[in-house]
């Protein structure tokens, strides 16, 4: 009898229209704390309160005080072996794209070319008055002397990272692209997502209903495990490189 990872490797190796779907677990292995994780920055704050659009608009300073601390960690993070393995699977034609719930840009840093960011990108910042954009890294430097940060074009203090906050809609173009990729996928590799954040968590269901075979790699059980062809419980930074090697890529 083949082990789970051998079965998963066969599926990925045979994929013609494979897609990866990644969540916070992949970023956590690069040192970025998750909403639900133990011990990280989030244990100090109520994430919904701090990261909702209403509280941002009411009090940008409080938002940016937390964002300054988070930004130090997120902007210094490096891709881990899981990110690199996914980029290699795309390069060898096993994956068409990575759909991600993460906003840290680490898939792009690892070399993934087609990355669909369902919750936006934390790498840039947008002025809600004039629409001017800046690199998040440039704003991060300014936060040490300017709180909240001001737009360099119009001077208003409503700069918001281009991430989806609680209470904001998902970016329609990214959601459409993700749905199309999921509907047409023959294999979906779900990695490091607890699959509880909707509507993003609908995507594996869309893929499965359209005939895709699901491979789930996660530290804990997910609500979709029974739909999956293979479930591997473990760290993505360890499982994905092994999977890549077994596919012969
Ligand atoms: Zn502006």
GROMACS .gro file of C-alpha atoms and ligand atoms in nm:
model
  250
    1UNK     CA    1   0.000   0.000   0.000
    2UNK     CA    2   0.127   0.343  -0.091
    3UNK     CA    3   0.170   0.601   0.179
    4UNK     CA    4  -0.033   0.923   0.170
    5UNK     CA    5   0.259   1.125   0.042
    6UNK     CA    6   0.318   0.884  -0.248
    7UNK     CA    7  -0.047   0.909  -0.349
    8UNK     CA    8  -0.028   1.288  -0.324
    9UNK     CA    9   0.289   1.295  -0.533
   10UNK     CA   10   0.126   1.084  -0.805
   11UNK     CA   11  -0.169   1.323  -0.816
   12UNK     CA   12   0.049   1.633  -0.835
   13UNK     CA   13   0.280   1.475  -1.092
   14UNK     CA   14  -0.014   1.389  -1.317
   15UNK     CA   15  -0.185   1.728  -1.282
   16UNK     CA   16  -0.255   1.916  -1.604
   17UNK     CA   17  -0.435   2.209  -1.444
   18UNK     CA   18  -0.314   2.194  -1.086
   19UNK     CA   19  -0.375   2.482  -0.847
   20UNK     CA   20  -0.246   2.547  -0.496
   21UNK     CA   21  -0.455   2.718  -0.231
   22UNK     CA   22  -0.255   2.848   0.065
   23UNK     CA   23  -0.336   2.996   0.403
   24UNK     CA   24  -0.178   3.137   0.715
   25UNK     CA   25  -0.004   2.812   0.809
   26UNK     CA   26   0.242   2.860   0.523
   27UNK     CA   27   0.330   3.211   0.640
   28UNK     CA   28   0.350   3.101   1.004
   29UNK     CA   29   0.646   2.882   0.914
   30UNK     CA   30   0.824   3.200   0.799
   31UNK     CA   31   0.762   3.352   1.142
   32UNK     CA   32   0.449   3.552   1.063
   33UNK     CA   33   0.196   3.508   1.344
   34UNK     CA   34  -0.151   3.388   1.248
   35UNK     CA   35  -0.483   3.523   1.371
   36UNK     CA   36  -0.557   3.206   1.560
   37UNK     CA   37  -0.205   3.107   1.653
   38UNK     CA   38  -0.075   3.090   2.006
   39UNK     CA   39   0.187   3.325   2.138
   40UNK     CA   40   0.222   3.579   1.855
   41UNK     CA   41   0.133   3.945   1.839
   42UNK     CA   42  -0.233   3.862   1.805
   43UNK     CA   43  -0.263   3.740   2.160
   44UNK     CA   44  -0.214   4.104   2.261
   45UNK     CA   45  -0.492   4.247   2.045
   46UNK     CA   46  -0.841   4.165   1.933
   47UNK     CA   47  -0.773   4.116   1.561
   48UNK     CA   48  -1.130   4.188   1.454
   49UNK     CA   49  -1.133   4.514   1.648
   50UNK     CA   50  -0.792   4.624   1.524
   51UNK     CA   51  -0.828   4.504   1.164
   52UNK     CA   52  -1.181   4.612   1.072
   53UNK     CA   53  -1.242   4.891   0.825
   54UNK     CA   54  -1.469   5.070   1.075
   55UNK     CA   55  -1.207   5.086   1.348
   56UNK     CA   56  -0.942   5.183   1.093
   57UNK     CA   57  -1.149   5.480   0.974
   58UNK     CA   58  -1.241   5.579   1.329
   59UNK     CA   59  -0.886   5.564   1.459
   60UNK     CA   60  -0.604   5.518   1.205
   61UNK     CA   61  -0.343   5.581   1.477
   62UNK     CA   62  -0.443   5.273   1.677
   63UNK     CA   63  -0.440   5.067   1.359
   64UNK     CA   64  -0.094   5.185   1.262
   65UNK     CA   65   0.050   5.137   1.610
   66UNK     CA   66  -0.025   4.766   1.574
   67UNK     CA   67   0.067   4.765   1.204
   68UNK     CA   68   0.407   4.913   1.286
   69UNK     CA   69   0.483   4.616   1.510
   70UNK     CA   70   0.341   4.360   1.267
   71UNK     CA   71   0.518   4.523   0.974
   72UNK     CA   72   0.858   4.479   1.135
   73UNK     CA   73   0.800   4.104   1.138
   74UNK     CA   74   0.618   4.067   0.805
   75UNK     CA   75   0.853   4.283   0.599
   76UNK     CA   76   1.159   4.098   0.733
   77UNK     CA   77   1.014   3.750   0.669
   78UNK     CA   78   1.168   3.523   0.406
   79UNK     CA   79   1.007   3.246   0.201
   80UNK     CA   80   1.040   2.901   0.359
   81UNK     CA   81   1.096   2.564   0.182
   82UNK     CA   82   0.717   2.528   0.139
   83UNK     CA   83   0.697   2.851  -0.063
   84UNK     CA   84   0.998   2.745  -0.269
   85UNK     CA   85   0.853   2.401  -0.343
   86UNK     CA   86   0.529   2.555  -0.471
   87UNK     CA   87   0.725   2.790  -0.698
   88UNK     CA   88   0.919   2.491  -0.833
   89UNK     CA   89   0.593   2.302  -0.899
   90UNK     CA   90   0.468   2.597  -1.102
   91UNK     CA   91   0.796   2.623  -1.293
   92UNK     CA   92   0.777   2.254  -1.386
   93UNK     CA   93   0.416   2.285  -1.506
   94UNK     CA   94   0.253   2.095  -1.219
   95UNK     CA   95   0.071   2.405  -1.094
   96UNK     CA   96  -0.091   2.681  -1.293
   97UNK     CA   97  -0.117   2.924  -1.004
   98UNK     CA   98  -0.117   2.980  -0.631
   99UNK     CA   99  -0.435   3.119  -0.479
  100UNK     CA  100  -0.353   3.259  -0.137
  101UNK     CA  101  -0.524   3.403   0.169
  102UNK     CA  102  -0.188   3.550   0.272
  103UNK     CA  103  -0.092   3.913   0.214
  104UNK     CA  104   0.283   3.897   0.281
  105UNK     CA  105   0.413   3.857  -0.075
  106UNK     CA  106   0.630   3.557   0.017
  107UNK     CA  107   0.501   3.342  -0.271
  108UNK     CA  108   0.624   3.607  -0.515
  109UNK     CA  109   0.955   3.631  -0.328
  110UNK     CA  110   0.991   3.253  -0.366
  111UNK     CA  111   0.948   3.281  -0.743
  112UNK     CA  112   0.580   3.196  -0.796
  113UNK     CA  113   0.466   3.383  -1.109
  114UNK     CA  114   0.089   3.361  -1.096
  115UNK     CA  115  -0.029   3.447  -0.745
  116UNK     CA  116  -0.394   3.532  -0.680
  117UNK     CA  117  -0.416   3.731  -0.357
  118UNK     CA  118  -0.767   3.694  -0.216
  119UNK     CA  119  -0.706   3.927   0.076
  120UNK     CA  120  -0.496   4.184  -0.106
  121UNK     CA  121  -0.130   4.268  -0.058
  122UNK     CA  122   0.044   4.403   0.247
  123UNK     CA  123   0.333   4.522   0.031
  124UNK     CA  124   0.165   4.849  -0.068
  125UNK     CA  125  -0.040   5.124   0.089
  126UNK     CA  126  -0.314   5.337  -0.065
  127UNK     CA  127  -0.441   5.684   0.021
  128UNK     CA  128  -0.819   5.666   0.067
  129UNK     CA  129  -0.855   6.032  -0.036
  130UNK     CA  130  -0.649   6.067  -0.357
  131UNK     CA  131  -0.571   5.703  -0.443
  132UNK     CA  132  -0.194   5.749  -0.445
  133UNK     CA  133   0.002   5.431  -0.373
  134UNK     CA  134   0.330   5.380  -0.193
  135UNK     CA  135   0.543   5.086  -0.098
  136UNK     CA  136   0.455   4.955   0.247
  137UNK     CA  137   0.827   4.931   0.324
  138UNK     CA  138   0.866   5.309   0.267
  139UNK     CA  139   0.575   5.385   0.499
  140UNK     CA  140   0.720   5.147   0.757
  141UNK     CA  141   1.033   5.359   0.780
  142UNK     CA  142   0.823   5.674   0.823
  143UNK     CA  143   0.617   5.525   1.106
  144UNK     CA  144   0.905   5.583   1.344
  145UNK     CA  145   0.860   5.960   1.312
  146UNK     CA  146   0.507   6.003   1.178
  147UNK     CA  147   0.196   5.851   1.339
  148UNK     CA  148  -0.042   5.803   1.170
  149UNK     CA  149   0.142   5.821   0.837
  150UNK     CA  150   0.038   6.091   0.588
  151UNK     CA  151  -0.005   6.067   0.213
  152UNK     CA  152   0.293   6.219   0.035
  153UNK     CA  153   0.070   6.352  -0.243
  154UNK     CA  154  -0.228   6.508  -0.064
  155UNK     CA  155  -0.116   6.512   0.299
  156UNK     CA  156  -0.419   6.332   0.441
  157UNK     CA  157  -0.369   6.080   0.718
  158UNK     CA  158  -0.581   5.798   0.577
  159UNK     CA  159  -0.319   5.569   0.426
  160UNK     CA  160  -0.442   5.210   0.431
  161UNK     CA  161  -0.248   4.897   0.343
  162UNK     CA  162  -0.395   4.734   0.031
  163UNK     CA  163  -0.518   4.439   0.235
  164UNK     CA  164  -0.880   4.339   0.286
  165UNK     CA  165  -0.986   4.441   0.636
  166UNK     CA  166  -1.277   4.284   0.824
  167UNK     CA  167  -1.594   4.441   0.687
  168UNK     CA  168  -1.450   4.501   0.340
  169UNK     CA  169  -1.547   4.296   0.032
  170UNK     CA  170  -1.305   4.055  -0.129
  171UNK     CA  171  -1.137   4.201  -0.440
  172UNK     CA  172  -1.373   4.097  -0.722
  173UNK     CA  173  -1.109   4.040  -0.989
  174UNK     CA  174  -0.903   3.813  -0.763
  175UNK     CA  175  -1.212   3.620  -0.654
  176UNK     CA  176  -1.322   3.572  -1.018
  177UNK     CA  177  -0.978   3.450  -1.120
  178UNK     CA  178  -0.964   3.215  -0.821
  179UNK     CA  179  -1.309   3.074  -0.900
  180UNK     CA  180  -1.213   3.014  -1.263
  181UNK     CA  181  -0.889   2.840  -1.161
  182UNK     CA  182  -1.081   2.627  -0.910
  183UNK     CA  183  -1.358   2.532  -1.154
  184UNK     CA  184  -1.107   2.417  -1.415
  185UNK     CA  185  -0.854   2.252  -1.182
  186UNK     CA  186  -0.792   1.880  -1.201
  187UNK     CA  187  -0.590   1.878  -0.877
  188UNK     CA  188  -0.604   2.128  -0.592
  189UNK     CA  189  -0.327   2.128  -0.335
  190UNK     CA  190  -0.463   2.294  -0.019
  191UNK     CA  191  -0.183   2.400   0.215
  192UNK     CA  192  -0.180   2.557   0.560
  193UNK     CA  193  -0.538   2.674   0.562
  194UNK     CA  194  -0.787   2.583   0.832
  195UNK     CA  195  -1.056   2.639   0.562
  196UNK     CA  196  -1.285   2.827   0.797
  197UNK     CA  197  -1.260   3.180   0.649
  198UNK     CA  198  -1.538   3.232   0.393
  199UNK     CA  199  -1.580   3.298   0.107
  200UNK     CA  200  -1.221   3.189   0.039
  201UNK     CA  201  -1.286   2.847   0.190
  202UNK     CA  202  -1.552   2.784  -0.076
  203UNK     CA  203  -1.282   2.742  -0.339
  204UNK     CA  204  -1.177   2.385  -0.253
  205UNK     CA  205  -1.546   2.295  -0.255
  206UNK     CA  206  -1.590   2.455  -0.599
  207UNK     CA  207  -1.288   2.262  -0.722
  208UNK     CA  208  -1.409   1.930  -0.577
  209UNK     CA  209  -1.757   1.973  -0.723
  210UNK     CA  210  -1.602   2.045  -1.063
  211UNK     CA  211  -1.411   1.719  -1.050
  212UNK     CA  212  -1.076   1.823  -0.902
  213UNK     CA  213  -0.903   1.585  -0.666
  214UNK     CA  214  -0.803   1.752  -0.339
  215UNK     CA  215  -0.476   1.707  -0.157
  216UNK     CA  216  -0.478   1.873   0.187
  217UNK     CA  217  -0.157   1.948   0.377
  218UNK     CA  218  -0.227   2.108   0.714
  219UNK     CA  219  -0.114   2.086   1.074
  220UNK     CA  220  -0.467   2.015   1.195
  221UNK     CA  221  -0.780   1.850   1.057
  222UNK     CA  222  -0.999   2.069   0.833
  223UNK     CA  223  -1.373   2.058   0.765
  224UNK     CA  224  -1.297   1.942   0.409
  225UNK     CA  225  -1.076   1.643   0.494
  226UNK     CA  226  -1.351   1.396   0.404
  227UNK     CA  227  -1.371   1.547   0.053
  228UNK     CA  228  -0.999   1.505  -0.002
  229UNK     CA  229  -0.829   1.225  -0.189
  230UNK     CA  230  -0.531   1.257   0.044
  231UNK     CA  231  -0.482   1.437   0.376
  232UNK     CA  232  -0.132   1.486   0.511
  233UNK     CA  233  -0.099   1.631   0.859
  234UNK     CA  234   0.230   1.812   0.895
  235UNK     CA  235   0.432   2.126   0.836
  236UNK     CA  236   0.418   2.254   0.480
  237UNK     CA  237   0.787   2.346   0.492
  238UNK     CA  238   0.866   1.976   0.539
  239UNK     CA  239   0.587   1.805   0.344
  240UNK     CA  240   0.600   2.015   0.024
  241UNK     CA  241   0.972   1.972  -0.051
  242UNK     CA  242   0.928   1.596  -0.003
  243UNK     CA  243   0.625   1.603  -0.232
  244UNK     CA  244   0.822   1.798  -0.491
  245UNK     CA  245   1.104   1.548  -0.480
  246UNK     CA  246   0.865   1.253  -0.518
  247UNK     CA  247   0.704   1.411  -0.825
  248UNK     CA  248   1.045   1.388  -0.988
  249UNK     CA  249   1.052   1.760  -1.073
  250LIG    ZN1  250  -0.350   6.121  -0.088
   0.00000   0.00000   0.00000
